[in-house]
Short mmCIF file of C-alpha atoms in Angstrom, two decimals:
data_model
loop_
_atom_site.label_atom_id
_atom_site.label_comp_id
_atom_site.label_asym_id
_atom_site.label_seq_id
_atom_site.Cartn_x
_atom_site.Cartn_y
_atom_site.Cartn_z
CA MET A 1 -43.15 -10.44 -87.85
CA SER A 2 -42.06 -9.77 -84.29
CA GLU A 3 -42.81 -11.14 -80.86
CA THR A 4 -43.65 -9.08 -77.80
CA VAL A 5 -42.21 -10.20 -74.47
CA VAL A 6 -43.92 -8.58 -71.50
CA TYR A 7 -42.19 -8.14 -68.13
CA ARG A 8 -44.02 -6.85 -65.10
CA LYS A 9 -42.40 -5.60 -61.94
CA ARG A 10 -45.49 -6.23 -59.74
CA ARG A 11 -44.46 -3.50 -57.34
CA ASN A 12 -48.01 -2.23 -56.90
CA VAL A 13 -49.04 -5.78 -56.06
CA GLU A 14 -46.32 -5.75 -53.40
CA LEU A 15 -47.52 -2.36 -52.13
CA PHE A 16 -51.02 -3.73 -51.63
CA GLY A 17 -49.56 -6.74 -49.83
CA VAL A 18 -47.35 -4.54 -47.62
CA ILE A 19 -50.31 -2.41 -46.53
CA LEU A 20 -52.36 -5.54 -45.81
CA ALA A 21 -49.46 -7.05 -43.88
CA ALA A 22 -49.01 -3.88 -41.83
CA LEU A 23 -52.69 -4.04 -40.89
CA PHE A 24 -52.14 -7.45 -39.27
CA GLY A 25 -49.80 -5.97 -36.68
CA ILE A 26 -51.82 -2.76 -36.34
CA GLY A 27 -55.03 -4.74 -35.88
CA GLY A 28 -53.41 -6.79 -33.11
CA LEU A 29 -52.28 -3.66 -31.27
CA LEU A 30 -55.64 -1.89 -31.57
CA LEU A 31 -57.75 -4.92 -30.64
CA THR A 32 -55.56 -5.66 -27.61
CA HIS A 33 -56.04 -2.15 -26.21
CA TRP A 34 -59.72 -2.06 -27.12
CA ASN A 35 -60.42 -5.39 -25.41
CA ARG A 36 -58.40 -4.61 -22.31
CA ASP A 37 -58.89 -0.85 -21.90
CA GLY A 38 -62.11 -0.17 -23.79
CA GLY A 39 -60.38 2.35 -26.03
CA VAL A 40 -57.23 3.32 -27.89
CA SER A 41 -54.85 6.05 -26.74
CA THR A 42 -53.10 8.58 -28.98
CA GLU A 43 -49.76 6.94 -28.14
CA VAL A 44 -50.93 3.62 -29.55
CA LEU A 45 -52.16 5.32 -32.72
CA LEU A 46 -48.75 6.93 -33.16
CA ILE A 47 -47.07 3.53 -32.75
CA CYS A 48 -49.40 2.09 -35.40
CA GLY A 49 -48.62 4.98 -37.74
CA GLY A 50 -44.90 4.48 -37.17
CA TRP A 51 -45.16 0.77 -37.97
CA LEU A 52 -47.06 1.50 -41.20
CA ALA A 53 -44.40 4.06 -42.19
CA LEU A 54 -41.65 1.51 -41.51
CA CYS A 55 -43.38 -1.05 -43.71
CA LEU A 56 -43.67 1.50 -46.53
CA VAL A 57 -39.97 2.37 -46.18
CA ALA A 58 -39.08 -1.31 -46.69
CA HIS A 59 -41.27 -1.36 -49.80
CA ILE A 60 -39.65 1.80 -51.18
CA LEU A 61 -36.20 0.26 -50.70
CA VAL A 62 -37.27 -2.69 -52.83
CA ARG A 63 -38.86 -0.42 -55.43
CA VAL A 64 -35.68 1.65 -55.77
CA PHE A 65 -32.94 -1.00 -55.67
CA ILE A 66 -34.41 -4.35 -56.80
CA SER A 67 -37.53 -3.50 -58.73
CA PHE A 68 -37.96 -7.00 -60.21
CA ALA A 69 -37.82 -8.86 -56.89
CA ASP A 70 -40.54 -11.29 -55.88
CA PRO A 71 -43.60 -9.25 -54.80
CA VAL A 72 -44.79 -11.73 -52.13
CA ILE A 73 -41.71 -12.19 -49.94
CA LEU A 74 -41.66 -8.75 -48.29
CA PRO A 75 -45.39 -8.69 -47.38
CA ALA A 76 -45.09 -12.17 -45.81
CA VAL A 77 -42.10 -11.08 -43.72
CA LEU A 78 -43.78 -7.85 -42.59
CA ALA A 79 -46.95 -9.74 -41.62
CA LEU A 80 -44.90 -12.11 -39.44
CA ASN A 81 -42.84 -9.29 -37.95
CA GLY A 82 -45.96 -7.22 -37.19
CA LEU A 83 -47.78 -10.13 -35.56
CA GLY A 84 -44.73 -10.76 -33.39
CA LEU A 85 -44.55 -7.12 -32.31
CA ALA A 86 -48.26 -7.05 -31.48
CA MET A 87 -48.06 -10.23 -29.37
CA ILE A 88 -44.91 -9.10 -27.55
CA HIS A 89 -46.62 -5.79 -26.75
CA ARG A 90 -49.67 -7.67 -25.52
CA LEU A 91 -47.44 -9.71 -23.17
CA ASP A 92 -45.74 -6.51 -22.00
CA MET A 93 -49.10 -5.18 -20.87
CA SER A 94 -49.58 -8.14 -18.54
CA LEU A 95 -45.99 -8.50 -17.37
CA ALA A 96 -45.11 -4.78 -17.10
CA THR A 97 -42.08 -5.23 -19.37
CA SER A 98 -40.82 -3.31 -22.39
CA GLY A 99 -39.96 -6.11 -24.81
CA ALA A 100 -41.94 -4.61 -27.70
CA THR A 101 -39.95 -1.36 -27.58
CA THR A 102 -36.69 -3.29 -27.78
CA GLN A 103 -38.06 -5.50 -30.54
CA LEU A 104 -39.14 -2.44 -32.53
CA ILE A 105 -35.62 -1.03 -32.26
CA TRP A 106 -34.20 -4.31 -33.54
CA THR A 107 -36.74 -4.24 -36.36
CA LEU A 108 -35.54 -0.76 -37.33
CA LEU A 109 -31.95 -2.05 -37.36
CA GLY A 110 -32.98 -5.12 -39.35
CA ILE A 111 -34.71 -3.05 -42.04
CA ALA A 112 -31.71 -0.69 -42.12
CA ILE A 113 -29.38 -3.65 -42.80
CA PHE A 114 -31.94 -4.91 -45.33
CA GLY A 115 -31.65 -1.57 -47.15
CA LEU A 116 -27.84 -1.54 -46.98
CA ILE A 117 -27.64 -5.01 -48.54
CA LEU A 118 -30.05 -4.02 -51.31
CA GLY A 119 -28.09 -0.83 -52.00
CA PHE A 120 -24.54 -2.15 -51.93
CA MET A 121 -24.82 -5.83 -52.90
CA ARG A 122 -26.38 -5.44 -56.32
CA ASP A 123 -24.86 -8.75 -57.48
CA TYR A 124 -25.10 -11.69 -55.08
CA ARG A 125 -22.25 -13.45 -56.88
CA VAL A 126 -19.76 -11.33 -54.92
CA LEU A 127 -20.44 -13.83 -52.09
CA ASP A 128 -19.03 -16.69 -54.16
CA GLY A 129 -15.39 -17.74 -54.31
CA ILE A 130 -14.20 -17.88 -50.68
CA PRO A 131 -15.97 -20.95 -49.22
CA TYR A 132 -13.15 -22.03 -46.90
CA VAL A 133 -12.68 -18.58 -45.35
CA LEU A 134 -16.41 -18.20 -44.73
CA PHE A 135 -16.60 -21.74 -43.39
CA LEU A 136 -13.78 -21.08 -40.92
CA ILE A 137 -15.33 -17.81 -39.74
CA GLY A 138 -18.75 -19.45 -39.45
CA MET A 139 -17.38 -22.34 -37.39
CA VAL A 140 -15.59 -19.93 -35.08
CA MET A 141 -18.81 -17.96 -34.60
CA LEU A 142 -20.72 -21.16 -33.93
CA LEU A 143 -18.30 -22.34 -31.23
CA LEU A 144 -17.55 -18.90 -29.77
CA PRO A 145 -19.85 -19.33 -26.72
CA LEU A 146 -17.62 -22.17 -25.50
CA ILE A 147 -14.78 -19.73 -24.74
CA PRO A 148 -14.57 -19.26 -20.95
CA GLY A 149 -15.41 -15.72 -19.86
CA LEU A 150 -16.99 -14.84 -23.19
CA GLY A 151 -19.92 -17.21 -23.53
CA SER A 152 -22.84 -17.10 -21.12
CA GLU A 153 -25.59 -19.58 -20.31
CA LYS A 154 -29.28 -18.70 -20.40
CA PHE A 155 -32.26 -21.03 -20.03
CA GLY A 156 -29.92 -24.02 -19.85
CA SER A 157 -28.10 -23.38 -23.18
CA ARG A 158 -24.67 -21.85 -23.63
CA ILE A 159 -25.30 -20.07 -26.92
CA TRP A 160 -24.89 -16.42 -25.94
CA ILE A 161 -22.03 -13.93 -26.06
CA GLN A 162 -22.19 -11.28 -23.38
CA LEU A 163 -20.78 -7.82 -24.19
CA GLY A 164 -21.47 -5.51 -21.28
CA SER A 165 -25.23 -5.29 -20.81
CA TYR A 166 -25.90 -6.67 -24.31
CA SER A 167 -25.91 -10.25 -25.51
CA PHE A 168 -26.29 -11.91 -28.87
CA GLN A 169 -26.29 -15.35 -30.44
CA PRO A 170 -23.30 -15.76 -32.80
CA ALA A 171 -24.98 -18.85 -34.28
CA GLU A 172 -27.40 -16.50 -36.07
CA VAL A 173 -24.48 -14.92 -37.95
CA ALA A 174 -22.92 -18.35 -38.44
CA LYS A 175 -25.96 -19.69 -40.29
CA ILE A 176 -25.60 -16.95 -42.92
CA LEU A 177 -21.86 -17.48 -43.36
CA LEU A 178 -22.11 -21.28 -43.45
CA ALA A 179 -25.01 -21.28 -45.92
CA ILE A 180 -22.95 -19.10 -48.30
CA SER A 181 -19.91 -21.29 -47.72
CA PHE A 182 -21.85 -24.51 -48.39
CA ALA A 183 -23.33 -23.10 -51.61
CA SER A 184 -19.93 -21.99 -52.92
CA TYR A 185 -18.22 -25.27 -51.96
CA LEU A 186 -20.92 -27.48 -53.46
CA VAL A 187 -20.98 -25.59 -56.75
CA GLU A 188 -17.21 -26.05 -57.04
CA HIS A 189 -17.19 -29.76 -56.12
CA ARG A 190 -20.58 -30.93 -57.36
CA ASP A 191 -19.26 -33.11 -60.18
CA LEU A 192 -16.84 -34.92 -57.89
CA LEU A 193 -19.49 -35.43 -55.23
CA THR A 194 -21.86 -36.79 -57.87
CA MET A 195 -19.66 -39.10 -59.94
CA ALA A 196 -16.44 -39.86 -58.05
CA GLY A 197 -16.06 -42.97 -55.91
CA PRO A 198 -15.79 -46.76 -56.23
CA LYS A 199 -18.73 -48.84 -57.41
CA ILE A 200 -20.05 -52.10 -56.00
CA GLY A 201 -22.48 -53.31 -58.62
CA LYS A 202 -24.93 -50.48 -59.16
CA LEU A 203 -24.09 -48.91 -55.81
CA GLN A 204 -21.61 -46.04 -55.98
CA LEU A 205 -19.73 -45.34 -52.76
CA PRO A 206 -18.31 -41.90 -51.92
CA ARG A 207 -14.60 -41.32 -51.55
CA LEU A 208 -13.27 -40.81 -48.04
CA ARG A 209 -12.15 -37.26 -48.88
CA ASP A 210 -15.71 -36.44 -49.98
CA LEU A 211 -17.07 -37.75 -46.69
CA LEU A 212 -14.86 -35.36 -44.71
CA PRO A 213 -17.17 -32.29 -44.93
CA ILE A 214 -20.13 -34.35 -43.68
CA LEU A 215 -18.07 -35.74 -40.81
CA ILE A 216 -16.92 -32.23 -39.86
CA MET A 217 -20.50 -30.94 -39.74
CA TRP A 218 -21.63 -34.03 -37.87
CA ALA A 219 -18.88 -33.62 -35.28
CA THR A 220 -19.60 -29.90 -34.93
CA ALA A 221 -23.29 -30.58 -34.41
CA LEU A 222 -22.39 -33.04 -31.64
CA VAL A 223 -20.08 -30.50 -30.00
CA VAL A 224 -22.82 -27.87 -30.04
CA LEU A 225 -25.33 -30.33 -28.64
CA VAL A 226 -23.10 -31.74 -25.89
CA PHE A 227 -21.23 -28.64 -24.72
CA GLU A 228 -23.66 -25.83 -25.59
CA ASN A 229 -26.79 -27.83 -24.70
CA ASP A 230 -28.43 -26.58 -27.89
CA LEU A 231 -30.39 -29.25 -29.71
CA GLY A 232 -31.96 -26.79 -32.15
CA THR A 233 -28.74 -25.25 -33.47
CA SER A 234 -27.04 -28.60 -33.94
CA LEU A 235 -30.05 -29.92 -35.85
CA LEU A 236 -30.29 -26.75 -37.97
CA PHE A 237 -26.70 -26.72 -39.20
CA PHE A 238 -26.36 -30.43 -39.85
CA GLY A 239 -29.74 -30.47 -41.63
CA LEU A 240 -28.84 -27.38 -43.67
CA PHE A 241 -25.64 -28.90 -45.01
CA ILE A 242 -27.26 -32.23 -45.87
CA MET A 243 -30.17 -30.57 -47.65
CA MET A 244 -27.88 -28.38 -49.75
CA LEU A 245 -25.68 -31.41 -50.53
CA TYR A 246 -28.72 -33.32 -51.78
CA VAL A 247 -29.99 -30.36 -53.85
CA ALA A 248 -26.54 -29.96 -55.43
CA THR A 249 -25.98 -33.64 -56.30
CA SER A 250 -29.46 -35.28 -56.36
CA GLN A 251 -27.72 -38.31 -54.87
CA VAL A 252 -29.85 -40.35 -52.44
CA ARG A 253 -26.70 -41.97 -51.05
CA TRP A 254 -25.84 -38.75 -49.22
CA LEU A 255 -29.19 -38.83 -47.48
CA VAL A 256 -28.63 -42.46 -46.51
CA ILE A 257 -25.15 -41.74 -45.14
CA SER A 258 -26.38 -38.67 -43.27
CA GLY A 259 -29.34 -40.59 -41.89
CA GLY A 260 -26.97 -43.24 -40.57
CA LEU A 261 -24.80 -40.62 -38.88
CA PHE A 262 -27.91 -39.00 -37.40
CA VAL A 263 -29.15 -42.29 -35.95
CA ALA A 264 -25.71 -43.02 -34.48
CA ALA A 265 -25.60 -39.57 -32.90
CA ALA A 266 -29.15 -39.94 -31.58
CA VAL A 267 -28.22 -43.16 -29.78
CA VAL A 268 -25.24 -41.48 -28.13
CA VAL A 269 -26.82 -38.17 -27.14
CA SER A 270 -30.03 -39.79 -25.89
CA GLN A 271 -28.08 -40.60 -22.73
CA LEU A 272 -27.42 -36.92 -21.99
CA SER A 273 -29.55 -35.49 -19.21
CA HIS A 274 -30.81 -32.41 -21.06
CA VAL A 275 -31.74 -34.51 -24.10
CA GLN A 276 -33.62 -36.96 -21.88
CA THR A 277 -35.47 -33.99 -20.37
CA ARG A 278 -36.53 -32.80 -23.83
CA ILE A 279 -37.73 -36.30 -24.75
CA SER A 280 -39.62 -36.61 -21.45
CA SER A 281 -41.35 -33.24 -21.95
CA TRP A 282 -42.35 -34.39 -25.42
CA LEU A 283 -43.71 -37.84 -24.60
CA ASP A 284 -44.98 -37.35 -21.04
CA PRO A 285 -44.80 -33.75 -19.80
CA PHE A 286 -46.91 -34.50 -16.70
CA SER A 287 -44.28 -36.93 -15.44
CA ASP A 288 -42.43 -33.94 -13.94
CA PHE A 289 -44.65 -30.90 -13.47
CA ASP A 290 -41.86 -28.61 -12.25
CA VAL A 291 -39.37 -29.36 -15.02
CA ASN A 292 -41.97 -29.37 -17.80
CA TYR A 293 -44.05 -26.48 -16.46
CA GLN A 294 -43.50 -24.35 -19.59
CA VAL A 295 -44.69 -27.08 -21.95
CA ILE A 296 -47.70 -27.89 -19.75
CA GLN A 297 -48.81 -24.27 -19.54
CA ALA A 298 -48.51 -23.94 -23.31
CA GLN A 299 -50.76 -26.98 -23.82
CA TYR A 300 -53.35 -25.63 -21.40
CA GLY A 301 -53.26 -22.22 -23.09
CA MET A 302 -53.79 -23.56 -26.61
CA ALA A 303 -56.53 -25.90 -25.36
CA TRP A 304 -58.27 -22.92 -23.70
CA GLY A 305 -57.95 -20.92 -26.91
CA GLY A 306 -59.70 -23.63 -28.89
CA LEU A 307 -60.51 -23.17 -32.55
CA PHE A 308 -60.93 -19.39 -32.73
CA GLY A 309 -59.04 -18.23 -29.63
CA ARG A 310 -59.92 -16.02 -26.68
CA GLY A 311 -59.27 -12.82 -28.64
CA TRP A 312 -56.43 -10.29 -28.55
CA GLY A 313 -55.75 -9.35 -24.92
CA LEU A 314 -58.38 -11.70 -23.49
CA GLY A 315 -56.31 -14.78 -22.84
CA ARG A 316 -53.61 -15.43 -20.25
CA PRO A 317 -50.49 -16.22 -22.30
CA GLN A 318 -48.36 -14.45 -19.68
CA MET A 319 -48.70 -17.61 -17.57
CA ILE A 320 -46.38 -19.40 -20.02
CA PRO A 321 -42.76 -18.81 -18.95
CA VAL A 322 -40.75 -16.91 -21.60
CA ALA A 323 -43.85 -16.70 -23.79
CA SER A 324 -42.42 -13.87 -25.90
CA SER A 325 -39.49 -15.96 -27.07
CA ASP A 326 -39.57 -19.75 -27.50
CA PHE A 327 -43.31 -20.13 -26.92
CA ILE A 328 -44.75 -17.14 -28.74
CA SER A 329 -46.58 -19.47 -31.13
CA ALA A 330 -48.38 -20.95 -28.09
CA ALA A 331 -49.41 -17.42 -27.03
CA ILE A 332 -50.74 -16.79 -30.54
CA GLY A 333 -52.57 -20.12 -30.45
CA GLU A 334 -54.25 -19.16 -27.16
CA GLU A 335 -55.50 -15.74 -28.25
CA LEU A 336 -56.06 -16.37 -31.98
CA GLY A 337 -56.90 -20.06 -31.73
CA ILE A 338 -55.93 -22.94 -33.96
CA VAL A 339 -57.16 -20.89 -36.92
CA GLY A 340 -54.70 -18.10 -36.07
CA LEU A 341 -51.86 -20.58 -35.59
CA ILE A 342 -52.62 -22.20 -38.94
CA ALA A 343 -52.64 -18.74 -40.55
CA LEU A 344 -49.18 -18.14 -39.06
CA ILE A 345 -47.94 -21.43 -40.53
CA ILE A 346 -49.45 -20.51 -43.92
CA LEU A 347 -47.49 -17.24 -43.88
CA TYR A 348 -44.30 -19.21 -43.30
CA GLY A 349 -45.29 -21.63 -46.06
CA LEU A 350 -45.82 -18.70 -48.41
CA LEU A 351 -42.41 -17.23 -47.56
CA ILE A 352 -40.60 -20.56 -47.94
CA SER A 353 -42.36 -21.49 -51.17
CA ARG A 354 -41.46 -18.15 -52.79
CA GLY A 355 -37.85 -18.63 -51.75
CA LEU A 356 -37.82 -22.10 -53.31
CA LYS A 357 -39.51 -20.72 -56.43
CA THR A 358 -36.67 -18.20 -56.66
CA ALA A 359 -34.19 -21.08 -56.43
CA LEU A 360 -35.92 -22.93 -59.25
CA ALA A 361 -35.89 -19.83 -61.47
CA MET A 362 -32.17 -19.12 -61.05
CA PRO A 363 -30.01 -19.88 -64.09
CA ASP A 364 -26.77 -20.29 -62.10
CA ASP A 365 -26.05 -22.98 -59.51
CA PHE A 366 -24.69 -20.70 -56.78
CA GLY A 367 -27.81 -18.54 -56.66
CA LYS A 368 -30.00 -21.64 -56.84
CA LEU A 369 -28.27 -23.31 -53.88
CA LEU A 370 -28.12 -20.13 -51.82
CA ALA A 371 -31.83 -19.36 -52.22
CA ALA A 372 -32.75 -22.98 -51.50
CA GLY A 373 -30.47 -23.10 -48.46
CA PHE A 374 -31.83 -19.93 -46.89
CA SER A 375 -35.41 -21.06 -47.58
CA PHE A 376 -34.67 -24.35 -45.89
CA VAL A 377 -33.31 -22.47 -42.84
CA PHE A 378 -36.70 -20.82 -42.38
CA GLY A 379 -38.53 -24.06 -43.07
CA LEU A 380 -36.54 -26.15 -40.60
CA GLN A 381 -36.68 -23.48 -37.89
CA THR A 382 -40.44 -23.10 -38.23
CA PHE A 383 -41.10 -26.83 -38.31
CA ALA A 384 -38.82 -27.51 -35.35
CA ILE A 385 -40.06 -24.77 -33.00
CA ILE A 386 -43.80 -24.91 -33.75
CA GLY A 387 -43.60 -28.70 -33.81
CA GLY A 388 -41.92 -28.57 -30.39
CA VAL A 389 -44.48 -26.17 -28.91
CA THR A 390 -47.39 -28.31 -30.13
CA ARG A 391 -45.57 -31.51 -29.02
CA LEU A 392 -45.33 -32.89 -32.52
CA LEU A 393 -41.54 -33.01 -31.93
CA PRO A 394 -39.20 -32.67 -28.96
CA LEU A 395 -38.66 -29.01 -28.10
CA THR A 396 -35.49 -27.67 -29.74
CA GLY A 397 -35.25 -24.09 -28.48
CA LEU A 398 -34.96 -22.45 -31.91
CA THR A 399 -36.57 -19.05 -32.42
CA THR A 400 -39.74 -18.53 -34.43
CA PRO A 401 -38.38 -16.46 -37.36
CA PHE A 402 -39.47 -12.76 -37.30
CA VAL A 403 -42.03 -13.44 -34.55
CA SER A 404 -40.03 -14.38 -31.44
CA GLN A 405 -38.44 -11.70 -29.31
CA GLY A 406 -34.70 -11.54 -29.95
CA GLY A 407 -32.47 -9.01 -31.65
CA SER A 408 -29.73 -11.17 -33.15
CA SER A 409 -32.24 -13.56 -34.73
CA LEU A 410 -34.42 -10.77 -36.12
CA VAL A 411 -31.58 -8.73 -37.63
CA CYS A 412 -29.89 -11.76 -39.22
CA ASN A 413 -33.20 -12.98 -40.65
CA TRP A 414 -33.75 -9.58 -42.29
CA ALA A 415 -30.27 -9.89 -43.81
CA ILE A 416 -31.20 -13.31 -45.20
CA ILE A 417 -34.40 -11.91 -46.71
CA ALA A 418 -32.37 -9.16 -48.38
CA ILE A 419 -30.08 -11.73 -50.03
CA ILE A 420 -33.03 -13.87 -51.17
CA MET A 421 -34.71 -10.82 -52.69
CA VAL A 422 -31.52 -9.77 -54.48
CA ILE A 423 -31.39 -13.28 -55.96
CA SER A 424 -35.08 -13.12 -56.92
CA HIS A 425 -34.49 -9.77 -58.64
CA GLU A 426 -31.77 -11.41 -60.72
CA ALA A 427 -34.02 -14.37 -61.51
CA ARG A 428 -36.99 -12.24 -62.62
CA ARG A 429 -35.37 -9.32 -64.40
CA PRO A 430 -35.24 -9.30 -68.22
CA ARG A 431 -31.95 -10.17 -69.85
CA THR A 432 -30.71 -8.30 -72.89
CA THR A 433 -29.49 -10.31 -75.86
CA GLU A 434 -28.58 -9.50 -79.45
CA LYS A 435 -31.85 -10.99 -80.61
CA ALA A 436 -33.86 -9.20 -77.96
CA PRO A 437 -32.60 -5.63 -77.45
CA ILE A 438 -34.29 -3.42 -74.89
CA VAL A 439 -36.16 -0.69 -76.70
CA ALA A 440 -38.10 0.92 -73.86
CA ASP A 441 -37.38 1.93 -70.30
CA PHE A 442 -39.35 0.58 -67.41
CA ALA A 443 -42.00 2.73 -65.78
CA GLU A 444 -43.80 1.71 -62.62
CA ASP A 445 -46.07 -1.25 -63.30
CA ARG A 446 -45.92 -0.67 -67.06
CA THR A 447 -44.44 -3.17 -69.46
CA GLN A 448 -41.14 -3.28 -71.25
CA ILE A 449 -41.45 -4.29 -74.85
CA ILE A 450 -38.63 -6.35 -76.32
CA ASP A 451 -38.77 -6.80 -80.08
CA VAL A 452 -37.44 -10.09 -81.26
CA ASN A 453 -36.55 -9.78 -84.97
CA GLU A 454 -37.65 -12.54 -87.25
CA LYS A 455 -34.85 -14.88 -88.18
#
């Protein structure tokens, strides 16, 4: 007797999803021009063809290098990226800007880095082993904008590095380095963080040395908030570390300690002027029309869009200041309605859930923590920025992943997706054992038969 174990690559499923995802962006471009101009030019058709080709290139890279990767992640990312490009182009038409062209160039660079990571980092475990070096580099990147003459302030936050006519956010690179560092550190010290420490009855207290990493991240988050005026970044990094710490140890005490530190910090920073402004724009935006003009316009726009929206190109999202960046979800809500905004959130939910599924499927702790950490980055960013735009939360200023205009965010997010997909390839691929030798090669969307000899 023998058993047959069937493995499927699902690459054709991914191909179907990639084509469908590409049509989201293409449909937005075509409908915008049709509604505004009554027709579609040859130039627009060429842009649509180029975007479809770019999506297929990303699929081919996955098919060649990581053929067992999750088949849903790439289509979800391309759908988000395409919707962002279409909305930025729609705003360009009203504002006479060229943001979509720049965003498309950054998308090309992001997919190129995506391909390089797939081609050269065949084993994600090469990232393990140097947590302190990566942590130090990540912290330097995070605090780099504070250096006089190097950092620059835009829209009230000092989170940019200016190099000639170009600028980028080093915090986007820092979130990759620190997530890898946290995963490596927590795998190495998980047992100590779980079991070490004095006990008072049934309550186990952590050792002071184990509290040090939390205190460092807490202090860094406060520095970023106070001196860089960046509520979103400080929340992202502190939340990322605490989430990964909880996943690694399953100890509720770390959540309690972190919650206490968060409350203490909230009491202190609530006295800062820019934090008070964010709270005011959240609770009562009409108390200061000039200061909260962006939030007010976003609320009016989404209210005008209603359930099904005004239609591509038929709204007035250009009236929202910086609509292509922080408030692009409000622009989508105006022209695609609440239904379109919910669809956007579902795409993020799909991406995050597949990342977490990859984490659950990983046999080793480092890959599990890394996939969970990166998935949480997308989850927290999405929740914070869309929650801020819809006034569910105070506005944080984080980017909407893959949708907002911004090169550093887009390129780094593509790098994160590449790492997640390398991990998912490792989680899904068949493993050879003495009892289950591979007896057939894989062909596209066929099955590999592994004979398991009877004991």
